[in-house]
XYZ file of C-alpha atoms in Angstrom:
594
model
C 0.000 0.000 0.000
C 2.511 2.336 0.956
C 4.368 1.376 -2.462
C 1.572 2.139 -4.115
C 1.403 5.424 -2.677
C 4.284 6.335 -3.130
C 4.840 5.252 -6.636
C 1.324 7.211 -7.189
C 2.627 10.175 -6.288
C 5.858 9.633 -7.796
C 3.619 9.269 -11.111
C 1.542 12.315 -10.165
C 4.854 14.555 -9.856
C 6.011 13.621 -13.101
C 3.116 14.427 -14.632
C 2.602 17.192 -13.146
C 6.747 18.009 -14.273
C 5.357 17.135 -17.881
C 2.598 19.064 -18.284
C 4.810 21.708 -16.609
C 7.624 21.522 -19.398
C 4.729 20.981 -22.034
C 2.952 24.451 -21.247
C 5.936 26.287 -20.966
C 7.370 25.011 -24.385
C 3.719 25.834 -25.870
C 4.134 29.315 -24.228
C 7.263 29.857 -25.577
C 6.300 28.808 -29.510
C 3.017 30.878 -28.734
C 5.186 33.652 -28.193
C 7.609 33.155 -31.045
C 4.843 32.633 -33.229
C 3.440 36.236 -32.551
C 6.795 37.632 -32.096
C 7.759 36.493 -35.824
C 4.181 35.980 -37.685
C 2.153 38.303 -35.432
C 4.194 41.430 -35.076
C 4.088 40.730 -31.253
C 0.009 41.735 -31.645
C -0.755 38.966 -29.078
C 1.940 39.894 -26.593
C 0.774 43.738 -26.847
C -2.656 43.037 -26.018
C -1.384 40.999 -23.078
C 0.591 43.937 -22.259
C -1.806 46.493 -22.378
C -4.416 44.151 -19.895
C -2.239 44.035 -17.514
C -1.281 47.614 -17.483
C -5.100 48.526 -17.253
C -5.670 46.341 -14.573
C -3.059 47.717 -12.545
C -3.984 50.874 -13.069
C -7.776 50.054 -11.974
C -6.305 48.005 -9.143
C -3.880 50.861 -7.750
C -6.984 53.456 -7.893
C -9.576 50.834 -6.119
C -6.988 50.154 -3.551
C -5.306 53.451 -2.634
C -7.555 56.316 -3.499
C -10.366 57.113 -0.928
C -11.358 59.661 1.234
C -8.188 60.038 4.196
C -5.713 60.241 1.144
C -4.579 63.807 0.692
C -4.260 66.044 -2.177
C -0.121 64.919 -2.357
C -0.781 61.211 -2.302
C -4.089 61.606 -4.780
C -1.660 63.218 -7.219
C 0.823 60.568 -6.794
C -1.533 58.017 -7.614
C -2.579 60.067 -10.870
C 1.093 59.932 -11.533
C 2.121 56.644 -11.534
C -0.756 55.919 -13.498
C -0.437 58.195 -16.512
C 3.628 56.842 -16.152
C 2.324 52.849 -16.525
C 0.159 54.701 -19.484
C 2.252 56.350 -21.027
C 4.984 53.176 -20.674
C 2.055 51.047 -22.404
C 1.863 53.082 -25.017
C 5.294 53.442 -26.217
C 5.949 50.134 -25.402
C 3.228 48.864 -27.987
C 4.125 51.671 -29.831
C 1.502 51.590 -33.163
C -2.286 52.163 -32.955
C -1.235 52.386 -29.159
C 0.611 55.964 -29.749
C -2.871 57.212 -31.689
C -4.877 56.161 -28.597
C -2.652 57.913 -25.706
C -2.260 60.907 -28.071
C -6.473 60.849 -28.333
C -6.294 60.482 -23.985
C -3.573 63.991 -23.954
C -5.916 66.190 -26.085
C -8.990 65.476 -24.118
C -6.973 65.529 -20.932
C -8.977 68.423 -19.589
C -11.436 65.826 -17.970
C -8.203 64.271 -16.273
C -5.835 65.032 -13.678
C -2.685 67.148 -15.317
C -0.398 64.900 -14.843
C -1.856 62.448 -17.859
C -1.531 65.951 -20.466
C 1.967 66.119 -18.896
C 3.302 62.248 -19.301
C 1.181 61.623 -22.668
C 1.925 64.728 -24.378
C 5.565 63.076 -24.879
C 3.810 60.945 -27.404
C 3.222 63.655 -30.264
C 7.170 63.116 -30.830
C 8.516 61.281 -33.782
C 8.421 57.542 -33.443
C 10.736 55.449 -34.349
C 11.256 54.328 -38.229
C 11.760 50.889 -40.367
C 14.246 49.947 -42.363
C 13.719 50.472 -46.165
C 14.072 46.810 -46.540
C 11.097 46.114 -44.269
C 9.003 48.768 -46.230
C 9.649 47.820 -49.429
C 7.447 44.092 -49.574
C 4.627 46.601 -48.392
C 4.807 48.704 -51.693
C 5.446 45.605 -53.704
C 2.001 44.310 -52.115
C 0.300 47.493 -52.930
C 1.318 47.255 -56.659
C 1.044 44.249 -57.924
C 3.848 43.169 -60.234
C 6.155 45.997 -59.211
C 9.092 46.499 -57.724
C 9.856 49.650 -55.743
C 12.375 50.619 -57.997
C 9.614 50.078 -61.206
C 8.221 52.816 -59.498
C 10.869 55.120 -57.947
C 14.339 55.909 -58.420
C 16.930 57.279 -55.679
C 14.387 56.478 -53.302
C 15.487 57.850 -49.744
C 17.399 54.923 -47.747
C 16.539 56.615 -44.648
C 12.907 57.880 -43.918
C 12.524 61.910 -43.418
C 9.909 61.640 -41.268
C 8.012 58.771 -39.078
C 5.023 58.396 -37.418
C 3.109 56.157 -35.457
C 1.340 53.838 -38.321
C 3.493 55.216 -41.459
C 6.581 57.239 -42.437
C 7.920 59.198 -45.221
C 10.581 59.042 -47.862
C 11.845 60.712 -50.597
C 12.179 59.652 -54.220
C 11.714 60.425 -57.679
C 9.126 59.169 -59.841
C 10.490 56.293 -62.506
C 8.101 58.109 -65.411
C 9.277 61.752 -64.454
C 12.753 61.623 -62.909
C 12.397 65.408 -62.852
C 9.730 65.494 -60.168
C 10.440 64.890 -56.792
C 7.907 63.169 -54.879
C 7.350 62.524 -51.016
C 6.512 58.439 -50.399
C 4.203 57.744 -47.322
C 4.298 53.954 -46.716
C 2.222 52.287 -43.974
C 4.563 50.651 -41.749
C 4.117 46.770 -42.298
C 3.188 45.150 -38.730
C 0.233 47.874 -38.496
C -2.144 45.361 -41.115
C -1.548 42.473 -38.431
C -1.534 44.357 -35.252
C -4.833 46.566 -35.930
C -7.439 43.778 -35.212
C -5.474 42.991 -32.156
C -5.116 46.639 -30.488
C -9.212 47.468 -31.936
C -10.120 44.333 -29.682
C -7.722 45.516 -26.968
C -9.108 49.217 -26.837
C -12.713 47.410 -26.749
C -12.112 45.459 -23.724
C -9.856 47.895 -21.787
C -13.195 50.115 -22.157
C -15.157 47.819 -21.153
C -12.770 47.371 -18.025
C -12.389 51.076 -17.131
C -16.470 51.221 -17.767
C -16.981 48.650 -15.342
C -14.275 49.623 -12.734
C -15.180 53.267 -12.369
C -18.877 53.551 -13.536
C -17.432 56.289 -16.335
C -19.522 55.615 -19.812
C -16.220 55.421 -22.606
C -17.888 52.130 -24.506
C -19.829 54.055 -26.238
C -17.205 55.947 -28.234
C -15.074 53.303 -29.199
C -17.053 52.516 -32.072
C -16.381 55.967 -33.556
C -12.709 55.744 -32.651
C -12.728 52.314 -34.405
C -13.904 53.888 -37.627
C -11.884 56.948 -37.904
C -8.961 54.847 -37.480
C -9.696 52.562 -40.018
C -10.328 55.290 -42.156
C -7.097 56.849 -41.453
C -4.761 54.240 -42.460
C -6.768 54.267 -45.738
C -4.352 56.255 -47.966
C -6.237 56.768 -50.731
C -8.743 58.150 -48.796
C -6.356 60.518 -47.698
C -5.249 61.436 -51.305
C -8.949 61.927 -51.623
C -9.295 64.341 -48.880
C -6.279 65.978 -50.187
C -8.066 66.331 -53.234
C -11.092 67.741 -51.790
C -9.838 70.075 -49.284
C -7.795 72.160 -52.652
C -11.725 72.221 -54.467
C -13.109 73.782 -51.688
C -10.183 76.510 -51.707
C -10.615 76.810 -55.533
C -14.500 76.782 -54.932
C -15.435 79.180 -52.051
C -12.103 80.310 -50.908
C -10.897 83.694 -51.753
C -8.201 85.156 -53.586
C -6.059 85.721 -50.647
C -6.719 82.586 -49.162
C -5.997 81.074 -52.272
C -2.451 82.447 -52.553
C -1.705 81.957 -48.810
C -2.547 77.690 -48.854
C -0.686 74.765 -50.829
C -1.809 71.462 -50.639
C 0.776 68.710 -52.707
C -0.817 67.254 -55.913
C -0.907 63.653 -55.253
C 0.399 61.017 -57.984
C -2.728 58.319 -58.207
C -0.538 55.933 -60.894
C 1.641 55.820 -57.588
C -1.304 55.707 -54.592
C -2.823 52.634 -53.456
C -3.853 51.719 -50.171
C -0.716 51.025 -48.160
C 1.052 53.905 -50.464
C 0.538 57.393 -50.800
C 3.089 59.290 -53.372
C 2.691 63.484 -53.325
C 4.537 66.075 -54.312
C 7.591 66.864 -52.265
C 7.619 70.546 -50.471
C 10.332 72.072 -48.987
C 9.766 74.713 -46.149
C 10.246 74.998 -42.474
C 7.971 72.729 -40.325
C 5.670 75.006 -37.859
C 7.682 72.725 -35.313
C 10.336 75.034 -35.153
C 8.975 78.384 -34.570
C 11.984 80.019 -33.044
C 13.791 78.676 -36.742
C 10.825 80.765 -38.438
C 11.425 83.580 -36.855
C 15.035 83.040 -36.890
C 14.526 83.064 -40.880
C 12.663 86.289 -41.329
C 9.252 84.948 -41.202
C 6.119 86.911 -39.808
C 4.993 85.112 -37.040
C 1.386 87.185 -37.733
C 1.239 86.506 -41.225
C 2.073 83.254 -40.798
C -1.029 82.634 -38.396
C -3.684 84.881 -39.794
C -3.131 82.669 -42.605
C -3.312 79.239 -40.517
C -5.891 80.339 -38.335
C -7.935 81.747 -41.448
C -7.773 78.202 -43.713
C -9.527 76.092 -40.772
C -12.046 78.460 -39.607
C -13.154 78.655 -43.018
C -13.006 74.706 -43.654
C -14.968 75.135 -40.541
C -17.720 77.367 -41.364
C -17.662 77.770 -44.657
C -16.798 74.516 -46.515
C -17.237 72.095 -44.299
C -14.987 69.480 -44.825
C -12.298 70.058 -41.510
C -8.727 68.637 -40.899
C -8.641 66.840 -37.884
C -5.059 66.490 -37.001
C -3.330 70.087 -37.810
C -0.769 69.734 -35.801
C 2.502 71.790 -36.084
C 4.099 68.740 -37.630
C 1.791 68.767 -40.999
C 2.102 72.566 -41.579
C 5.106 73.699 -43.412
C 5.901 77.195 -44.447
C 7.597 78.443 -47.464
C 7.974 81.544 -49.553
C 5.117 81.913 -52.247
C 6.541 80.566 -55.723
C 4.124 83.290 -57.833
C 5.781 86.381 -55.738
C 9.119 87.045 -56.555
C 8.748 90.709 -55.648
C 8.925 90.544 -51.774
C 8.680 88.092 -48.740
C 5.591 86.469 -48.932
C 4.518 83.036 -46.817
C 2.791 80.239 -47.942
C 1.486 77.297 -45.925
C 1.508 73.827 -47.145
C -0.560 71.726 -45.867
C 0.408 68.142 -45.353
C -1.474 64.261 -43.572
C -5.173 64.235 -45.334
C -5.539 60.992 -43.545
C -8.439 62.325 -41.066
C -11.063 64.619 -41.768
C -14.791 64.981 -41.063
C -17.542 66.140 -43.501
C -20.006 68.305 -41.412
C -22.958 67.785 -42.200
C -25.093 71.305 -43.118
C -27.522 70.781 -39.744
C -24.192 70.606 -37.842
C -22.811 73.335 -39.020
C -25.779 75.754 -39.368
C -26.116 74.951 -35.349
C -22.008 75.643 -34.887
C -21.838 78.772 -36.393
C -25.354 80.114 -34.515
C -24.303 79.041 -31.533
C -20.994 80.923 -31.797
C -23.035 84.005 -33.072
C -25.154 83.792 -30.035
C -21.905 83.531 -27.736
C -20.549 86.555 -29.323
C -23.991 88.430 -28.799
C -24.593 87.181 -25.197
C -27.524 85.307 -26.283
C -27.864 82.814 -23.436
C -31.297 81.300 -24.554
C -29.765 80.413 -27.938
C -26.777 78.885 -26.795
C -29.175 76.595 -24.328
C -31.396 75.822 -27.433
C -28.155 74.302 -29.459
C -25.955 72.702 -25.794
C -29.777 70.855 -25.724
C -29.991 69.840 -29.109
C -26.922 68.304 -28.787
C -27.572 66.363 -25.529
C -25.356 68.485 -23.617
C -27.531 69.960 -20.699
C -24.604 70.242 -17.827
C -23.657 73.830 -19.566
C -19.998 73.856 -17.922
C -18.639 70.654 -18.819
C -20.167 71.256 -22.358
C -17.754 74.266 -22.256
C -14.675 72.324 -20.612
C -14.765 68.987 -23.453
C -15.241 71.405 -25.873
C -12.716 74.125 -24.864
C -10.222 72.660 -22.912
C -11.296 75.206 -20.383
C -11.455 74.421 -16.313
C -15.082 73.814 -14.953
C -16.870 75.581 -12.408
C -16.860 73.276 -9.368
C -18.846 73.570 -6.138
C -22.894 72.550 -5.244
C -25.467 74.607 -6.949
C -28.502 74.581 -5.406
C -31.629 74.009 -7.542
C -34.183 76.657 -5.457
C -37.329 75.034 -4.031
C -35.460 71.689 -3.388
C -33.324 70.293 -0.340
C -30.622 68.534 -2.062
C -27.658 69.810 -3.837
C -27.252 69.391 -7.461
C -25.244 70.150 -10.583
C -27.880 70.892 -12.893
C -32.046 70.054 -12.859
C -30.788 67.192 -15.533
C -28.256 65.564 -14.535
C -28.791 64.970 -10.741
C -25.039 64.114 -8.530
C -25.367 62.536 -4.733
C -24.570 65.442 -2.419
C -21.563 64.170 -1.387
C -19.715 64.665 -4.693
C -20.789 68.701 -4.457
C -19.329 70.019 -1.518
C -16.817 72.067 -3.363
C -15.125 73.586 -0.786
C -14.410 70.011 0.890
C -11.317 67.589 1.025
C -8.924 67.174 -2.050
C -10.960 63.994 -2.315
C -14.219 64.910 -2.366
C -12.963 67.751 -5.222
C -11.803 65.002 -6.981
C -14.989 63.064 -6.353
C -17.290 65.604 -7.613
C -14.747 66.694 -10.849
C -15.395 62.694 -11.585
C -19.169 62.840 -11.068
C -19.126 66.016 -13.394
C -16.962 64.300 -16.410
C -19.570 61.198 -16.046
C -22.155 62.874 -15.947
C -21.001 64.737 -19.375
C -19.553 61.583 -20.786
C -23.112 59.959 -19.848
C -24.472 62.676 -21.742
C -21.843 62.837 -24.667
C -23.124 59.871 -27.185
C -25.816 62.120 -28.401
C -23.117 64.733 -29.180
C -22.669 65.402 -32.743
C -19.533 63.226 -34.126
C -18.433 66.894 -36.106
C -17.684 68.199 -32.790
C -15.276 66.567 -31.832
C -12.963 66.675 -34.658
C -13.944 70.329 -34.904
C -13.005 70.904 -31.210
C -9.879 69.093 -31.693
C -9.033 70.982 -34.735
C -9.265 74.348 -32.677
C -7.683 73.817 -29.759
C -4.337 72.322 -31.903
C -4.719 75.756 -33.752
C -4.609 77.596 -30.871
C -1.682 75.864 -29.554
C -0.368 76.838 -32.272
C -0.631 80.034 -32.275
C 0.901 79.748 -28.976
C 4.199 78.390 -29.582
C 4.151 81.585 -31.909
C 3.701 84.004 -29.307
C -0.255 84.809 -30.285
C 0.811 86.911 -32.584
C -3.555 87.282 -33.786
C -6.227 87.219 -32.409
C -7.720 84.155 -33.285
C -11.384 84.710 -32.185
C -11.761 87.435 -34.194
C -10.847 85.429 -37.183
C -13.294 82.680 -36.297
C -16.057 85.022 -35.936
C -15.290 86.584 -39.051
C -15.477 83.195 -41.074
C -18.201 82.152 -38.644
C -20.511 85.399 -39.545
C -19.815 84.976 -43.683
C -20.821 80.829 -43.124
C -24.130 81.884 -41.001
C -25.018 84.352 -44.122
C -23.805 81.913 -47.022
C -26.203 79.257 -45.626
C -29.470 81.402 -45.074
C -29.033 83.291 -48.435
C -28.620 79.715 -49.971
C -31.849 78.644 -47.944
C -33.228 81.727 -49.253
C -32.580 80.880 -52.655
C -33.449 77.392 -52.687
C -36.022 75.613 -54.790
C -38.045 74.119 -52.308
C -38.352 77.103 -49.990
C -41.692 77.580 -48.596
C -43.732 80.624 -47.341
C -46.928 78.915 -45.970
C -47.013 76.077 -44.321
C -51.092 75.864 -44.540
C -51.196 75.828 -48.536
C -48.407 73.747 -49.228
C -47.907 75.451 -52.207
C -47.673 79.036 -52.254
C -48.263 81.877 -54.997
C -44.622 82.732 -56.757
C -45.132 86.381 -55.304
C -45.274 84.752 -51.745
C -42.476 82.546 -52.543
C -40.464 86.503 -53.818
C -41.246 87.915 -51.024
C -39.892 84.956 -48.547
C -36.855 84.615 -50.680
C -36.095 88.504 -50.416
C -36.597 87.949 -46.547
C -34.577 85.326 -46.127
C -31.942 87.182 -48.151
C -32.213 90.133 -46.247
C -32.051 87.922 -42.836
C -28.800 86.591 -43.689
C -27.709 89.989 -43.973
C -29.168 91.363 -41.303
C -27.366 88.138 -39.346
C -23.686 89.080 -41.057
C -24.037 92.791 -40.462
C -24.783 92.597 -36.253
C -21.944 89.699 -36.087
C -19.525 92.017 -37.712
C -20.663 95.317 -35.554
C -20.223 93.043 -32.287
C -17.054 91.702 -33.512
C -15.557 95.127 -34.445
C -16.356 96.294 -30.838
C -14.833 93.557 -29.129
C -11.889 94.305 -31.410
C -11.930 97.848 -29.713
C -12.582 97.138 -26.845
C -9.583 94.387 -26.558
C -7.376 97.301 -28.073
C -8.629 99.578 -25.107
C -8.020 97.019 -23.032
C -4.249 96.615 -24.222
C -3.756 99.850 -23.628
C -4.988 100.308 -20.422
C -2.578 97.414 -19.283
C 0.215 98.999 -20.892
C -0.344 101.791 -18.805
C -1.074 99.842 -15.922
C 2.301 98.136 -16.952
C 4.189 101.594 -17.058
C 2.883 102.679 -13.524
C 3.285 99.084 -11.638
C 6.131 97.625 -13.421
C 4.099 94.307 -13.420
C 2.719 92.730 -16.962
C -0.463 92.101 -17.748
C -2.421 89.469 -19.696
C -3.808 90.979 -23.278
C -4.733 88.472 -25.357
C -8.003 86.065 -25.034
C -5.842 82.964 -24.858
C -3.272 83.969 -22.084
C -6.075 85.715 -20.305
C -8.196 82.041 -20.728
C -5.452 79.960 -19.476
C -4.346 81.718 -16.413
C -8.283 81.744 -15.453
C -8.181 78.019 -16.060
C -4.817 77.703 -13.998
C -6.739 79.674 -10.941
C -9.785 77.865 -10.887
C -7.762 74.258 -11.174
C -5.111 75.253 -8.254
C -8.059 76.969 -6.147
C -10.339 73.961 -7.011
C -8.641 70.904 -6.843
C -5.054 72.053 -5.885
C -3.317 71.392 -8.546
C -0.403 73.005 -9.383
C 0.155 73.433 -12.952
C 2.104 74.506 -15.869
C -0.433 76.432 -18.387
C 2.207 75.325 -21.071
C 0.692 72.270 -20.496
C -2.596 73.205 -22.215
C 0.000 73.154 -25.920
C -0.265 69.266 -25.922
């Protein structure tokens, strides 16, 4: 018997040493497997679990209410740094999705901004040999050099799913050409990281109560659409029609947007003219050159306000990186700037509802029509009026109970009810963090009925207005905004006016041509009306910002101390007081550039 035993578990530990040795080898092919045929898309997702869970595990465990504000902001730090890690680990898709966290970061703690903004730095390249099978793929039949000759060995630029060569084309060796070629693991690792960003949602969703499934799907689709290239030569394609189209003569002059080569263009490949100028990267190397840091923006600020309100089709990455200025080629008279445009890859068609809403309810901002800008923040699901203004600004929210009159409980707004602990803003550093929580889920609850447009259109502005930061703010860039934003209000009721199937009764049906005169001439003269009052209330806010200015130059002249004069310094360090009195942070404003 006790033989038996022992031989039993003799037998037992040998199996148990087998099946041991047998998972471990099967581990180790798994992983060589998706290390060699995989692109390491397995191992990733792995990665980025287990990073997640941390994270969620590290806030469950360490954040409540006797933590103070130093150790809360700890914990926000180490887990935007196991974030951040994650994403440049993975590197790929992984870099789009922590750059998509940074520019929404005004809903987090700063110290996510601060660790992800890192990511908007060049990533690392391929070697032409690796990037060669993918244009081989993309042409059938052809070689890279059936298509190209003194093709760049090295890439000249390199992003997260693609980077950029140089060439010449094989059928015009006289035109220089600049080769975007989608790095090759992205086609087996996007399936992979889509499926990780899903369940990571999912996880944070189910951890923390906040409602990010729903967007996902949205994210999903851009993304695919982005490493379409020949979408993007598309876009490219479209965005230089709507200049020739509706832009004007100046505007005209001022943009450049590369011709793209379709014989060379496929889906993995995008071939454009190459541009030489200085990237908007290095703005102390444009000024160091001779360039107008004014003229430069007026003209940068000018093109996406009016893709904005006027044409509607809107870059949505126009960061510094894909704006290069040059000197005009048609002036050879005197020192002129030109902006080429570059990356078509994502843009979003407004649709004319969208935009007819957009540019009333920046009318009604500009004319202090508070009953107006309700009407469109409801439309649009949006009913908590401050967060509205922080996801789409970037701008602090007001924090602290309200109290709703004729009603014992505490709450942020009649709509979108908080429990009364989460509003006591005058509390602990947690409960301020509490309640900034409650406020982003509650707008994040709210958010799926937003408009897609806005988004894109909000990110859009706020990269233009970092910008025109890292020039100084040499313009003003509100004014330019309004300006488009009063011509694409009139555009669109004079076309209204104008249009066939404009009504003047809705009783008859049909209506009388002279009724249908007279509603066209009102409409016309509405639209008017509408421009004329935008520009009188823009040209006094012009004056009275110059009064302004020079009331703090004189304040500047008796103090010695300087003073704020421009919208966007003025908005920032009202942002930095209200986040340091608020939740005491202390923060950077630079910060709000990412």
């Amino acid at each position: 018997m006790v033989f038996s035993t022992r031989a039993w578990a003799t037998a037992w530990g040998n199996r148990r040493i087998v099946s041991l040795g047998s998972a471990s080898i099967a581990a180790l092919a798994g992983y060589e497997y998706d290390r060699h045929f995989q692109a390491s898309a397995m191992w990733r997702t792995l990665r980025s679990f287990k990073d997640i869970a941390i994270i969620c595990v590290d806030y469950k465990v360490n954040f409540h209410e006797e933590s103070g504000a130093d150790r809360l902001n700890e914990i926000h730090g180490r887990a935007a740094h196991r974030l951040l890690l994650c994403c440049q680990e993975n590197g790929g898709l992984f870099i789009k999705f922590g750059q998509s966290i940074a520019i929404q970061s005004a809903l987090l703690p700063p110290a996510f901004r601060k660790e992800l903004s890192v990511l908007y730095d060049n990533a690392p390249s391929v070697p032409v040999e690796k990037i060669a099978p993918v244009v081989e793929q993309t042409f059938a039949g052809k070689k890279l050099d059936d298509l190209f000759i003194d093709f760049s060995p090295a890439a000249v630029a390199s992003a997260s799913v693609a980077q950029v060569h140089t060439a010449r084309l094989r059928s015009d060796p006289t035109q220089r050409v600049a080769v975007k070629v989608q790095k090759p693991e992205i086609r087996l690792q996007i399936g992979w990281d889509l499926f990780a960003l899903r369940t990571c949602a999912k996880l944070v969703e189910y951890a923390f109560d906040v409602p990010v499934l729903w967007s996902v799907a949205e994210v999903e689709r851009r993304l695919r659409e982005e490493l379409d290239f020949e979408r993007e030569g598309n876009n490219s394609e479209l965005a230089k029609r709507d200049l020739d189209s509706f832009g004007d003569r100046w505007l005209r002059r001022s943009i450049y947007i590369p011709r793209v080569f379709w014989h060379a263009t496929g889906k993995h490949v995008l071939t454009t003219e190459w541009a030489d100028g200085t990237s908007l990267v290095h703005p102390t190397k444009l000024l160091g050159e001779g360039w107008s840091g004014k003229e430069i923006m007026q003209k940068m600020v000018s093109l996406f306000a009016f893709q904005i309100f006027v044409s509607g089709n809107v870059h949505g990455d126009p960061h510094p990186g894909n704006i290069l200025v040059r000197q005009n080629p048609d002036n050879n008279s005197w020192r002129e700037p030109q902006l080429v445009v570059l990356d078509h890859g994502l843009y979003v068609r407004e649709s004319r509802d969208f935009r007819r809403q957009y540019t009333e309810f920046w009318r009604a901002a500009m004319l202090g029509e508070k009953r107006t800008m309700a009407r469109v923040a409801r439309s649009w699901g949006m009913p908590d009026a401050d967060m509205f203004s922080t996801m789409v600004s970037l701008k602090a929210p007001k924090l602290g109970g309200r109290r709703k009159h004729g009603g014992n409980k505490d709450r942020l707004h009649a709509d979108a009810p908080l429990p009364e602990q989460l509003t006591t803003g005058n509390g602990s550093a947690y409960n301020r963090h509490m309640e900034l929580k409650g406020r982003a889920i509650a707008a994040l609850r709210d958010s799926h009925s937003l408009p897609p447009e806005l988004v894109f259109v909000t990110r859009n502005m706020n990269i233009v207005r970092s910008n025109n930061q890292s020039l100084g703010i040499p313009v003003d860039r509100v004014q330019i905004l309004g300006q488009y934003a009063a011509l694409g209000l009139r555009l669109m009721l004079t076309d209204e006016a104008m249009s066939p199937d404009r009504r003047y009764s809705c009783v008859h049906g049909v209506d009388p041509s002279r009724d249908r005169l007279v509603s066209r001439l009102g409409g016309i003269l509405a639209g008017q009306w509408s421009y004329f009052t935008f520009r009188v209330v823009l040209a006094a806010t012009g004056i009275g910002m110059a009064a302004y200015r020079l009331w703090c130059r004189a304040l500047t002249l008796v103090t010695g101390r300087t003073y704020a004069t421009d919208l966007d310094t003025i908005m920032d360090e009202a942002m930095r007081r209200v986040v340091e009195r608020k939740l005491g942070y202390q923060i950077d404003t630079s910060l709000f550039s990412a």
